[in-house]
CSV table of C-alpha atoms and ligand atoms in Angstrom, one decimal:
chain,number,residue,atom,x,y,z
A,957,UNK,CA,-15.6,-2.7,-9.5
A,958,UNK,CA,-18.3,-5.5,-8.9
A,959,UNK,CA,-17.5,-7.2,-5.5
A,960,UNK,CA,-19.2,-9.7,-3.2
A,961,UNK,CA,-21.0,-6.8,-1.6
A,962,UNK,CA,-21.9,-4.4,-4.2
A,963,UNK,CA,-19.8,-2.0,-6.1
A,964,UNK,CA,-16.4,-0.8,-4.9
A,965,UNK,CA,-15.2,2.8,-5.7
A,966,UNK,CA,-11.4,3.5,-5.6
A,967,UNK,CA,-9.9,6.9,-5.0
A,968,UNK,CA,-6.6,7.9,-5.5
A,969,UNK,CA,-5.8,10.7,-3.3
A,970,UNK,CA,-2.9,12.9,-4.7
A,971,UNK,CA,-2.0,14.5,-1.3
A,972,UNK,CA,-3.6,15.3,1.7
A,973,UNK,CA,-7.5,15.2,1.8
A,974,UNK,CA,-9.0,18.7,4.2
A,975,UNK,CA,-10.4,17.1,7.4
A,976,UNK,CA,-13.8,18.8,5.9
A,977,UNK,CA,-13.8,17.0,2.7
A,978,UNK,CA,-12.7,13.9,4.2
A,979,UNK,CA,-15.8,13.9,6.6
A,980,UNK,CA,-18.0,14.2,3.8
A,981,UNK,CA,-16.6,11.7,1.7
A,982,UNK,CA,-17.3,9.4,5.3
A,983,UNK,CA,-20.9,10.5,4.5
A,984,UNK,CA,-20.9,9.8,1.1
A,985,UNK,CA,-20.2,6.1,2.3
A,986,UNK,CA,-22.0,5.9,4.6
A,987,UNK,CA,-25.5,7.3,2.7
A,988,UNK,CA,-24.3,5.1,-0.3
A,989,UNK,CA,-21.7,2.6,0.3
A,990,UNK,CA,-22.1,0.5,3.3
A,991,UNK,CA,-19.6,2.4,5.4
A,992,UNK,CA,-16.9,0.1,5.2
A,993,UNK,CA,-13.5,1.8,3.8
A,994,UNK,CA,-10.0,0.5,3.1
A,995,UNK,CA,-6.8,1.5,2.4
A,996,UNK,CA,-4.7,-0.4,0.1
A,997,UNK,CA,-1.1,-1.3,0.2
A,998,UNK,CA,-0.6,1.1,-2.5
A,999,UNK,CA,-2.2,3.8,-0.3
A,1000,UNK,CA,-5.4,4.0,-2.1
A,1001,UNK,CA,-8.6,5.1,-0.7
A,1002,UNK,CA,-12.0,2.2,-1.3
A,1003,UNK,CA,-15.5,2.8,-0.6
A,1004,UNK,CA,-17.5,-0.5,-0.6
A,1005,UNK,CA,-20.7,-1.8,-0.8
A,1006,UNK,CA,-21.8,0.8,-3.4
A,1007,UNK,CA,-25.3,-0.5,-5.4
A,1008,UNK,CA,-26.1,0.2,-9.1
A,1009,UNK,CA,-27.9,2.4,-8.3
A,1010,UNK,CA,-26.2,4.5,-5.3
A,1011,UNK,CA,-23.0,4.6,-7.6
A,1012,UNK,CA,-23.6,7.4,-9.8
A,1013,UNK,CA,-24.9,9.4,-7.0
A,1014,UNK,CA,-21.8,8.7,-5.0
A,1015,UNK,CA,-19.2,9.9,-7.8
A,1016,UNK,CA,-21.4,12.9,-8.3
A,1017,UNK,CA,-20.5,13.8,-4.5
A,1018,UNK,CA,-17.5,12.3,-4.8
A,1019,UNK,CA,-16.6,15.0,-8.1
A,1020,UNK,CA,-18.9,17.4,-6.5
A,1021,UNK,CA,-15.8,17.5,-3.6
A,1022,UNK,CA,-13.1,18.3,-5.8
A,1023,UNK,CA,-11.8,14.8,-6.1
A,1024,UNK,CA,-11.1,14.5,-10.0
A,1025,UNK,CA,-11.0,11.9,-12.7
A,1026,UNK,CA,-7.9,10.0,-11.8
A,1027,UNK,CA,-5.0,10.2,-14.6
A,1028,UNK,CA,-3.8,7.2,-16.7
A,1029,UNK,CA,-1.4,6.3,-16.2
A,1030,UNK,CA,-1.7,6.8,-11.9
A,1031,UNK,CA,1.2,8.8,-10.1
A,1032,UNK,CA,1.4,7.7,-6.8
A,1033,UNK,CA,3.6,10.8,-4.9
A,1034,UNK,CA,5.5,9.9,-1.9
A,1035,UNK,CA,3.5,11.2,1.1
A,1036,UNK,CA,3.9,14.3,2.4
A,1037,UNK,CA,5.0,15.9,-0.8
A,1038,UNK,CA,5.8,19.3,-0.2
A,1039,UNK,CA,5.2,19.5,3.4
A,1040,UNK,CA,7.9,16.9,4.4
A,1041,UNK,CA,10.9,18.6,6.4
A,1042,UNK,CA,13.3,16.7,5.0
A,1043,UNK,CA,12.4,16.8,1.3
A,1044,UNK,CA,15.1,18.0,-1.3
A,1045,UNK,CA,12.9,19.8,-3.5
A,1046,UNK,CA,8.7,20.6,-3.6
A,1047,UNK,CA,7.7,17.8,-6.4
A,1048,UNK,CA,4.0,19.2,-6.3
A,1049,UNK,CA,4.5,21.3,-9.4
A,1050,UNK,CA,6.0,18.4,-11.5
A,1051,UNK,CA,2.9,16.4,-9.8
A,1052,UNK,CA,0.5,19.3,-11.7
A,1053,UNK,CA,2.3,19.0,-14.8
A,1054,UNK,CA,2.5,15.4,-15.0
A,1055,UNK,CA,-1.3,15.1,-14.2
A,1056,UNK,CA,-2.4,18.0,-16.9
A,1057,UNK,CA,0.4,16.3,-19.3
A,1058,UNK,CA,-1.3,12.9,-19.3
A,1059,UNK,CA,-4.9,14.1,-19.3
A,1060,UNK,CA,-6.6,13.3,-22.6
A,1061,UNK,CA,-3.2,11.9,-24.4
A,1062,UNK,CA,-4.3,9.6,-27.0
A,1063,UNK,CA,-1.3,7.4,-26.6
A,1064,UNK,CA,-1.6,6.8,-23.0
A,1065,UNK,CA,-4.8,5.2,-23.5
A,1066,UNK,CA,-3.2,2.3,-25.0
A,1067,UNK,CA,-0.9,1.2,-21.5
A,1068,UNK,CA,-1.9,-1.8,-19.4
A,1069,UNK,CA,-4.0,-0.1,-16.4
A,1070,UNK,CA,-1.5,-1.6,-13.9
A,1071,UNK,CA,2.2,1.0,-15.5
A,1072,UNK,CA,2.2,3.1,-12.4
A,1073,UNK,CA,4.6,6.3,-12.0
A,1074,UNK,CA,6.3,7.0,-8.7
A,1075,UNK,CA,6.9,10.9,-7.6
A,1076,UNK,CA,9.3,10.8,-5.0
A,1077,UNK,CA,10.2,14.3,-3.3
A,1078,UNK,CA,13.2,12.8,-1.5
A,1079,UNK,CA,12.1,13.1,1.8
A,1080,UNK,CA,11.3,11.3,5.2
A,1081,UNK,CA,8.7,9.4,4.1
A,1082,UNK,CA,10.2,7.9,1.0
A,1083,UNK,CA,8.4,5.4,-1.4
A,1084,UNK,CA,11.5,3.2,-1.7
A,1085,UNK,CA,9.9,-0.1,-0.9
A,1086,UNK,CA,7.0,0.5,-3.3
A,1087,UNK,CA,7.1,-0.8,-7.0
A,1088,UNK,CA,6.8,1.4,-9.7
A,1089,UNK,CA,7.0,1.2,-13.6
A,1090,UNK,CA,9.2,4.4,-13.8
A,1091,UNK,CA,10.2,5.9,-10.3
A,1092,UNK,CA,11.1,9.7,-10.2
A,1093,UNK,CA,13.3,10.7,-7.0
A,1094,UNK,CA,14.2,14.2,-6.1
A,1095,UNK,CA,18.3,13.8,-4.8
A,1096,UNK,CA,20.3,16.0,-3.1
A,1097,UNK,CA,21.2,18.6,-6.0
A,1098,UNK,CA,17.3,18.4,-6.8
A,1099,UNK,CA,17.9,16.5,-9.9
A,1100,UNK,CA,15.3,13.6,-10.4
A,1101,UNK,CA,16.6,10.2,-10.3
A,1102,UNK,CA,15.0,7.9,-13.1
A,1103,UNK,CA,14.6,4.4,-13.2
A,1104,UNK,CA,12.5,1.6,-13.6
A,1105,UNK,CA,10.8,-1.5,-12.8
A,1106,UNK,CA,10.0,-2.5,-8.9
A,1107,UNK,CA,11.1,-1.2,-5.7
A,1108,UNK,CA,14.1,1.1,-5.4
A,1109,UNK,CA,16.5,-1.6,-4.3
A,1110,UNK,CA,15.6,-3.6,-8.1
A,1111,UNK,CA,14.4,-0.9,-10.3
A,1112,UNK,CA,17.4,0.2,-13.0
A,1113,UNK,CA,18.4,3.3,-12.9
A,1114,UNK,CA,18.6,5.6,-16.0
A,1115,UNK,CA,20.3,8.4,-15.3
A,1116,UNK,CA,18.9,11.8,-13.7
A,1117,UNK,CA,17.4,14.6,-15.2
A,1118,UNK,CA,16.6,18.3,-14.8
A,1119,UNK,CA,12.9,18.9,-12.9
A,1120,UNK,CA,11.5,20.9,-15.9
A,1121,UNK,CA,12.2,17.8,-18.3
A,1122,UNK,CA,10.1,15.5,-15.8
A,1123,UNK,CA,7.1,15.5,-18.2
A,1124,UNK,CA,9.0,14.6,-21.5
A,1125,UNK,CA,11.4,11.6,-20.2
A,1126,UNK,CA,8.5,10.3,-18.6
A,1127,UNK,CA,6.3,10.5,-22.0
A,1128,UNK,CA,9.7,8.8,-23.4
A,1129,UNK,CA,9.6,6.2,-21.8
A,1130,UNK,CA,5.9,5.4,-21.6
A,1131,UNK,CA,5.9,5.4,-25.3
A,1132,UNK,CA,8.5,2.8,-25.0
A,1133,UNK,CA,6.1,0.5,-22.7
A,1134,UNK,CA,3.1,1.4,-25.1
A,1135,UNK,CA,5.3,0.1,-28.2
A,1136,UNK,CA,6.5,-3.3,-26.2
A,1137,UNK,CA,2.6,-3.5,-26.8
A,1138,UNK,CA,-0.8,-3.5,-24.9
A,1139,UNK,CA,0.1,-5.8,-21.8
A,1140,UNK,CA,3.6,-4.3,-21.7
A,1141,UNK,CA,5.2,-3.1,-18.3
A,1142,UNK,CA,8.1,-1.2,-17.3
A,1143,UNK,CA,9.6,-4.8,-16.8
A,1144,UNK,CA,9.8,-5.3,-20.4
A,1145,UNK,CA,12.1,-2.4,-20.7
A,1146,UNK,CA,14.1,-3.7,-18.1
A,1147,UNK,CA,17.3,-4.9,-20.2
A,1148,UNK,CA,20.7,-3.9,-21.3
A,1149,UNK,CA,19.3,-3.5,-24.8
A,1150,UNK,CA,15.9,-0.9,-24.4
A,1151,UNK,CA,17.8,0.5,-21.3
A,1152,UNK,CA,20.6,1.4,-23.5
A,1153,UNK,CA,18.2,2.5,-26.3
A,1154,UNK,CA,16.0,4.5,-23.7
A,1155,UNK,CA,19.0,6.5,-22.6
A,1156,UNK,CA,19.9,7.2,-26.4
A,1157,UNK,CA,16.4,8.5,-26.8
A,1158,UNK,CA,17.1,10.8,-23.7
A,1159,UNK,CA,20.8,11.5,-24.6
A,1160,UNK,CA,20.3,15.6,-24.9
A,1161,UNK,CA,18.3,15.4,-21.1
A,1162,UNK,CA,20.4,13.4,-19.1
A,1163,UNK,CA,23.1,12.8,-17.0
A,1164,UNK,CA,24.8,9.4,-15.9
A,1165,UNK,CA,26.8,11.1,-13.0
A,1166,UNK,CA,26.1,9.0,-9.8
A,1167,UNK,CA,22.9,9.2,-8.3
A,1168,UNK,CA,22.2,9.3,-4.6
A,1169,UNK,CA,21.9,5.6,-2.7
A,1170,UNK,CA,18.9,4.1,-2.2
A,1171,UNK,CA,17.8,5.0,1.0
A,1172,UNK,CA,16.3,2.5,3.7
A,1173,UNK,CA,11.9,2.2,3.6
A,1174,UNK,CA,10.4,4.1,6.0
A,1175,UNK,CA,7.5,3.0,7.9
A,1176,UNK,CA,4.6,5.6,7.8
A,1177,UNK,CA,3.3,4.7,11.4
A,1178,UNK,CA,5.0,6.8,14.2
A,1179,UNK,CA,5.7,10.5,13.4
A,1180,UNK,CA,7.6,12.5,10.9
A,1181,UNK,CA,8.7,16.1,11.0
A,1182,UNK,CA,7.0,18.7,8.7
A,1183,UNK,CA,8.9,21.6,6.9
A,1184,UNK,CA,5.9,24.0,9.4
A,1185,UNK,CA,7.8,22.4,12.6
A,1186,UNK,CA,5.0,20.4,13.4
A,1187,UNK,CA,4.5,16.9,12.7
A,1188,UNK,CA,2.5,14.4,11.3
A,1189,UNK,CA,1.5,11.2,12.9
A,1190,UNK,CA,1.6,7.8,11.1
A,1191,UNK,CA,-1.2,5.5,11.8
A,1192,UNK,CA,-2.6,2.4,9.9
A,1193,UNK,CA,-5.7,0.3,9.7
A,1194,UNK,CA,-6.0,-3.2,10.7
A,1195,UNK,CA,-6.0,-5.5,8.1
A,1196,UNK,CA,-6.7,-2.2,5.5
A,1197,UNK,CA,-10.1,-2.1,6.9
A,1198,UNK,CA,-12.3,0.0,9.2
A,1199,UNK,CA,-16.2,1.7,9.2
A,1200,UNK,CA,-16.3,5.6,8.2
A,1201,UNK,CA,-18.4,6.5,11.3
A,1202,UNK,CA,-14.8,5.4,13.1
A,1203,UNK,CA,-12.7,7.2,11.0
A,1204,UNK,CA,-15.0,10.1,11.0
A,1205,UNK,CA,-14.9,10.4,14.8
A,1206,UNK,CA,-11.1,10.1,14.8
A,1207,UNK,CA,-11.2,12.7,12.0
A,1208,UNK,CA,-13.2,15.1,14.3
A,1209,UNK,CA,-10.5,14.6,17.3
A,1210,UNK,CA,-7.5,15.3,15.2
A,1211,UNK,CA,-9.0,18.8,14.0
A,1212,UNK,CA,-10.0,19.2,18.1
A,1213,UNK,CA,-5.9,19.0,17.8
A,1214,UNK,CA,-5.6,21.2,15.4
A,1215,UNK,CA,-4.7,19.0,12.5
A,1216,UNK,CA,-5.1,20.5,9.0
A,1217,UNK,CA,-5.8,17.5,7.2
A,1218,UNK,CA,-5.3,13.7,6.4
A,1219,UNK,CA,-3.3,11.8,3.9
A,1220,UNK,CA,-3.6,8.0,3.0
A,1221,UNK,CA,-0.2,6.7,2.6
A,1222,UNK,CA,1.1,3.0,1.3
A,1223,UNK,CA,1.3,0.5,3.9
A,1224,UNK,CA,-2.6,1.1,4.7
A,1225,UNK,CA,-1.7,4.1,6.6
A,1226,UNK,CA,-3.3,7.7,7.3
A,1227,UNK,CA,-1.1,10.4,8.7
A,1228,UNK,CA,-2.8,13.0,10.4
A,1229,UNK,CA,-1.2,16.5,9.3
A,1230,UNK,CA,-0.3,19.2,11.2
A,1231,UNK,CA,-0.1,17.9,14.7
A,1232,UNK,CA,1.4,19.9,17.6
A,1233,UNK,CA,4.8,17.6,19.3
A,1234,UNK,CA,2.6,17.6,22.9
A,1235,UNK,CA,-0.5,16.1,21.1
A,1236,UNK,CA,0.9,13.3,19.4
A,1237,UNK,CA,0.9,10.9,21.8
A,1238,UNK,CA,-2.4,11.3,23.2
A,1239,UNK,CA,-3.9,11.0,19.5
A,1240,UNK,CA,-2.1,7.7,19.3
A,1241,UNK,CA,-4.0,6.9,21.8
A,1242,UNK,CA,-6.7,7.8,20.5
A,1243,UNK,CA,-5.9,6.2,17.3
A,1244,UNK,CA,-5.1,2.9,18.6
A,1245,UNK,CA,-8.6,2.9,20.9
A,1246,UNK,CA,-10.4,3.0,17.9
A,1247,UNK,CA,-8.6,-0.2,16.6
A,1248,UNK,CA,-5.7,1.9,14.7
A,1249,UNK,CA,-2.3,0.4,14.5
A,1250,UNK,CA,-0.2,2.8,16.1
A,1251,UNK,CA,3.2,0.8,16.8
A,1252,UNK,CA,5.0,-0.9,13.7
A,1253,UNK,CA,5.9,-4.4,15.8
A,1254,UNK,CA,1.7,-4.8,16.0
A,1255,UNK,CA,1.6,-8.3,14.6
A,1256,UNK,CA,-1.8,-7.6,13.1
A,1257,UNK,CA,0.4,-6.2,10.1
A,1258,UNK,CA,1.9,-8.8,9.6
A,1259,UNK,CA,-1.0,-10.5,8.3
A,1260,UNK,CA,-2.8,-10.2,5.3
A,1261,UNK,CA,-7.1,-10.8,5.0
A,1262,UNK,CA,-9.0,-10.0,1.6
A,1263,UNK,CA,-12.9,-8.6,2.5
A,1264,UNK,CA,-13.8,-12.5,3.4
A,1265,UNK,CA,-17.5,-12.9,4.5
A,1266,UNK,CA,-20.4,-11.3,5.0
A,1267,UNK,CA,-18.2,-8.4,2.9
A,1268,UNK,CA,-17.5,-10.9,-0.3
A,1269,UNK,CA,-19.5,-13.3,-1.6
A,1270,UNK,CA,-17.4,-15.5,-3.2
A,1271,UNK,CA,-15.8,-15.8,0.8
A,1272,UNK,CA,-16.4,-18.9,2.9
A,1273,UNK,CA,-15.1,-17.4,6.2
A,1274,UNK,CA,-14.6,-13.7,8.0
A,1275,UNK,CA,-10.8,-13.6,7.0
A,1276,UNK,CA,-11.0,-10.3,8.9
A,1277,UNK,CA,-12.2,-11.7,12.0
A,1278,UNK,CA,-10.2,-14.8,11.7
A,1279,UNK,CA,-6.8,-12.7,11.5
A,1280,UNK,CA,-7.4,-10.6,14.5
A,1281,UNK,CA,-7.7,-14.3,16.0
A,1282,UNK,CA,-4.7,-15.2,14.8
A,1283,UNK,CA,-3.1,-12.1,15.7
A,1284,UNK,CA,-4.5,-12.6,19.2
A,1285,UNK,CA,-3.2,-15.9,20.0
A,1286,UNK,CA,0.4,-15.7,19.2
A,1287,UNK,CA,1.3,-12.0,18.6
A,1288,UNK,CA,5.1,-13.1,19.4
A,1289,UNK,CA,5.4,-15.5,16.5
A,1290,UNK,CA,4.1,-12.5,14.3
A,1291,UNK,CA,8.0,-11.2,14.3
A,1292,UNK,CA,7.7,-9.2,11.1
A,1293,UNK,CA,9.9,-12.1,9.3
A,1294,UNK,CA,7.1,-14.1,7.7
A,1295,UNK,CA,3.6,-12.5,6.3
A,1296,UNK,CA,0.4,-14.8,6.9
A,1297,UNK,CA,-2.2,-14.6,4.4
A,1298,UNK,CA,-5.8,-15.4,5.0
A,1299,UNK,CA,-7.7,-15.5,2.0
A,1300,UNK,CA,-11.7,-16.4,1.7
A,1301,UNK,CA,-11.2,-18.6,-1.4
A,1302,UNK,CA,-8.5,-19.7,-3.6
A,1303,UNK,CA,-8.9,-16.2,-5.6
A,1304,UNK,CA,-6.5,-14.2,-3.1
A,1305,UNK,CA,-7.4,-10.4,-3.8
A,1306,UNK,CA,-5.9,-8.9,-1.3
A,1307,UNK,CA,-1.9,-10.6,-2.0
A,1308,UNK,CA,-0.9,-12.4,-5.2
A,1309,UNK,CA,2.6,-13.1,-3.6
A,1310,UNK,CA,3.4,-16.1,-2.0
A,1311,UNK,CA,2.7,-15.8,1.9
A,1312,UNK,CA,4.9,-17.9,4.5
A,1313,UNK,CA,1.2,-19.3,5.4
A,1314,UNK,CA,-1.6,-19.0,3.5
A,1315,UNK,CA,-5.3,-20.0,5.0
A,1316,UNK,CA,-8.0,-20.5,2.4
A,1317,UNK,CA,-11.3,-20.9,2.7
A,1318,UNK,CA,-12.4,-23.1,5.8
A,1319,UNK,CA,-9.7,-25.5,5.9
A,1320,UNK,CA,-7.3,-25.4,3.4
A,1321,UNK,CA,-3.5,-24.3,3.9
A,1322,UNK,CA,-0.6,-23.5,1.6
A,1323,UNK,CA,2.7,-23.5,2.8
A,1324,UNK,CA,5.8,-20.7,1.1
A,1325,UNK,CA,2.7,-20.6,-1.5
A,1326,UNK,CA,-0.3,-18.3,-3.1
A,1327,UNK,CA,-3.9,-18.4,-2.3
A,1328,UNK,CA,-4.4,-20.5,-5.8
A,1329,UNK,CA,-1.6,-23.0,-5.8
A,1330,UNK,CA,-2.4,-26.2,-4.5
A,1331,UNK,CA,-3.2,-26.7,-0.5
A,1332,UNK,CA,-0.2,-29.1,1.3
A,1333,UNK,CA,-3.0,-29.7,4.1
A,1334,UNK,CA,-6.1,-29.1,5.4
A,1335,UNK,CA,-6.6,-27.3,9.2
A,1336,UNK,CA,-9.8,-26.2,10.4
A,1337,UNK,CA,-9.4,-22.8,11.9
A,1338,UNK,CA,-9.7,-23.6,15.3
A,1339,UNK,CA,-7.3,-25.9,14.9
A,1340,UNK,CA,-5.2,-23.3,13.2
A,1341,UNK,CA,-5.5,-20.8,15.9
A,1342,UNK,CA,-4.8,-23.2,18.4
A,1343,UNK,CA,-1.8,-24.4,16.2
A,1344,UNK,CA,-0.4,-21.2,15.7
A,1345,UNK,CA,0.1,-20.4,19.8
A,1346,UNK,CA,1.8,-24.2,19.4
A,1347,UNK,CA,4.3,-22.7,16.7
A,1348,UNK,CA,5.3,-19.9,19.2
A,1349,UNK,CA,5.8,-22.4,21.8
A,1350,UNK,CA,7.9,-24.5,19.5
A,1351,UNK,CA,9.9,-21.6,19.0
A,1352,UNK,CA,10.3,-20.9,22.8
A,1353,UNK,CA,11.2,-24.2,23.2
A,1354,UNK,CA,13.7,-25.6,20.8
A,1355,UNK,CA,17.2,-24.2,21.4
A,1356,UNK,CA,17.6,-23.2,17.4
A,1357,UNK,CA,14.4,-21.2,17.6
A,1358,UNK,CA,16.1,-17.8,19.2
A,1359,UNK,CA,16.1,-17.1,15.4
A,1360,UNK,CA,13.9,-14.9,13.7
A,1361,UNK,CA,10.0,-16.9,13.5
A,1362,UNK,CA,10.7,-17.6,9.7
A,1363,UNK,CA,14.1,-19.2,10.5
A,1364,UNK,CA,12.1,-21.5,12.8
A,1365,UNK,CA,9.4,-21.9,10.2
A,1366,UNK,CA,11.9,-23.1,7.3
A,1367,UNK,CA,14.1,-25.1,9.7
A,1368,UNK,CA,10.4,-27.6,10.6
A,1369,UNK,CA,9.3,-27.7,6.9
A,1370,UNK,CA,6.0,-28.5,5.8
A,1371,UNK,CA,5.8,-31.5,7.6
A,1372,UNK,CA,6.6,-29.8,11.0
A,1373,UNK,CA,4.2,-27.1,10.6
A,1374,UNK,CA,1.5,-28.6,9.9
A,1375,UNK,CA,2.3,-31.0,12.7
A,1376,UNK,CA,2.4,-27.9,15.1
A,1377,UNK,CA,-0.7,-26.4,13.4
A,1378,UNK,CA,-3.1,-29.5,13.7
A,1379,UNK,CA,-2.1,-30.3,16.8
A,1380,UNK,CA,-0.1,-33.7,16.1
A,1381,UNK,CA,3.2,-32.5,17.1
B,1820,SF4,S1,-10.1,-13.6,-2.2
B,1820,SF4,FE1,-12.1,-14.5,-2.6
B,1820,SF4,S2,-13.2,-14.2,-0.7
B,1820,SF4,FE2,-11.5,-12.8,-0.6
B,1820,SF4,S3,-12.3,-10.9,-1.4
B,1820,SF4,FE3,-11.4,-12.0,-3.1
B,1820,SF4,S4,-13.1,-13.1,-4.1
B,1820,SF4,FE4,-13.7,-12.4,-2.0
């Protein structure tokens, strides 16, 4: 992919990556790339700053380590599969067979690029709060769950299935996206009609006894028990971002602690696997003095920066800088009840949702909007940064701001933030 500063390669890690292999691909970034690397919501692994001609050397290190041509469409297995102590059944042989099954099938070269399929083993670390054209969830009899279209709490559910019929339901019911044609999503399946047809195409497979609840989203950060007795330990990167020599020295300290490996998970995390109960802590620390997020109220997760400058060139401002600014000057505003987005121009890679506050480019805002709507003011950052410690003080101050900080934000309207923002409040 063709950025501001070069090529970007994404990888699509289908488990844990050995601490070896994930030094050397740190190399690889560094000798080719220019060492930055991100994690994506989705849990994706990027190496930027790639030229035209450093690419093709990079992949051929890159397949040289065992990392192989990603499937279409992607699977995206919960984290932890198969090592996870609480996990209902060991998914990673329906992972192999969905990844062999897909490889090479003619009709699965006609889906949009975006249909993604969720693997979920069912334990801990759960993907419920991740969107997914067709979600597959081990329950508690080891059944898989199937439904589709979003996040757990909206996706409909079809029915469940036996494990060994995982590969032909889900060629089902990708053949019904491919024949809603070549932009078609799980979404367009995602009514009474196809879901009653779908489940008459699967009729002899499945079952519509009750499937388990939806289970609460788990945050990867903090630490989660592994079926070995040790644990693995949930960090994430700051705004997605951080430079390979940094992960590589935090790589080499969690081997130091005996760690086997590391896995990128969703929410821009890494968990480091394998770590003894009496280390954890002092890796956090570790973690978090290299710029890691180690503690799930940080408030710098709570906002959202694309690349921005010098990274992008399309950027007019360091969005990255800029949001540890903001994160800096009123980390008690940052609540977790609101998201702001700072975005280097109205394109807004890094979220196409609507943001409580979005900042784009030097001095334009949008309020309960996205990146490319129009902006309801405009705020030059130090004002912004400035304003936002004024927000947090409004919130002290009023007696109806004990509320959560997007209550507070909803109860001023536009008018009253950017009063509070630019300073004329
Ligand atoms: S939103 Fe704009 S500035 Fe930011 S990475 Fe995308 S193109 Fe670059």
């Amino acid at each position: 992919m063709l950025t501001g500063d070069g090529l970007l390669a994404r990888i699509r890690p289908l488990g844990p990556l050995p601490i070896a292999k994930l030094l050397a691909l740190c190399d690889a970034a560094l000798e080719c790339g220019n060492g930055v690397l991100e994690i994506t919501q989705r849990g994706s692994l990027q190496v930027r700053g790639l030229s035209a001609i450093s690419a093709a050397p990079f992949a051929r290190r890159v397949f040289a380590m065992g990392f192989e041509q990603q499937t279409a469409p992607p699977i995206l297995p919960s984290p932890l599969l198969g090592l996870d102590a609480l996990e209902t059944a060991d998914l990673r042989p329906v992972l192999e067979e969905l990844r062999m099954g897909f490889a090479g099938h003619p009709m699965l070269k006609q889906l949009d690029p975006k249909v993604s399929i969720l693997l979920d083993g069912g334990g801990g670390l759960n993907l419920e709060g991740v969107s997914g054209d067709l979600r597959l969830r081990a329950m508690s009899d080891s059944r898989l769950q199937m439904s589709i279209a979003g996040a757990a709490t909206a996706a409909i559910p079809l029915g469940t299935v036996a494990v060994r019929h995982a590969l032909d339901v889900t060629m089902q019911v990708l053949s019904a996206i491919v024949q809603r044609g070549p932009q078609a999503r799980g979404r367009d399946l995602a009514n009474p009609e196809d879901v009653a047809l779908l489940r008459m195409r699967l009729a002899a497979v499945l079952s519509a006894a009750p499937a388990d609840p939806p289970r609460p989203a788990v945050e990867a950060i903090g630490t989660h028990r592994l079926q070995d007795g040790r644990l693995a330990l949930g960090v994430a990167l700051a705004f997605g971002f951080t430079e390979a020599a940094t992960l590589q020295s935090f790589a080499r300290l969690t081997a130091q602690h005996g760690a086997d490996s590391i896995e990128t998970a969703p929410g821009r995390a890494l968990l480091v696997v394998g770590v003894q109960a009496a280390g954890a802590a002092e890796l956090a620390m570790a973690a978090a003095s290299r710029g890691f997020i180690v503690r799930p109220e940080d408030p710098r997760r709570f906002i959202i920066a694309c690349a921005g400058a010098p990274a992008c060139g399309s950027a007019t401002l360091p969005t990255r800088l800029v949001a540890s600014q903001f994160a800096h000057a009123a980390p008690a505003l940052l609540d977790g009840s609101f998201h702001i987005h700072v975005s280097g121009c109205r394109k807004g890679c890094a979220h196409p949702g609507v943001a409580a506050l979005t900042f784009v480019g030097a001095d334009g805002l949008v309020i309960q909007g996205r990146a490319g709507d129009s902006t309801q003011g405009l705020v030059r950052l130090d004002q912004a940064i400035a304003g936002l410690a004024r927000l947090d003080a409004v919130r002290r101050r009023v007696p109806w701001g004990a509320g959560s900080s997007a209550q507070m934000l909803s109860r001023l309207g536009v008018e009253g933030v950017l009063a509070a923002l630019d300073g004329t409040q």
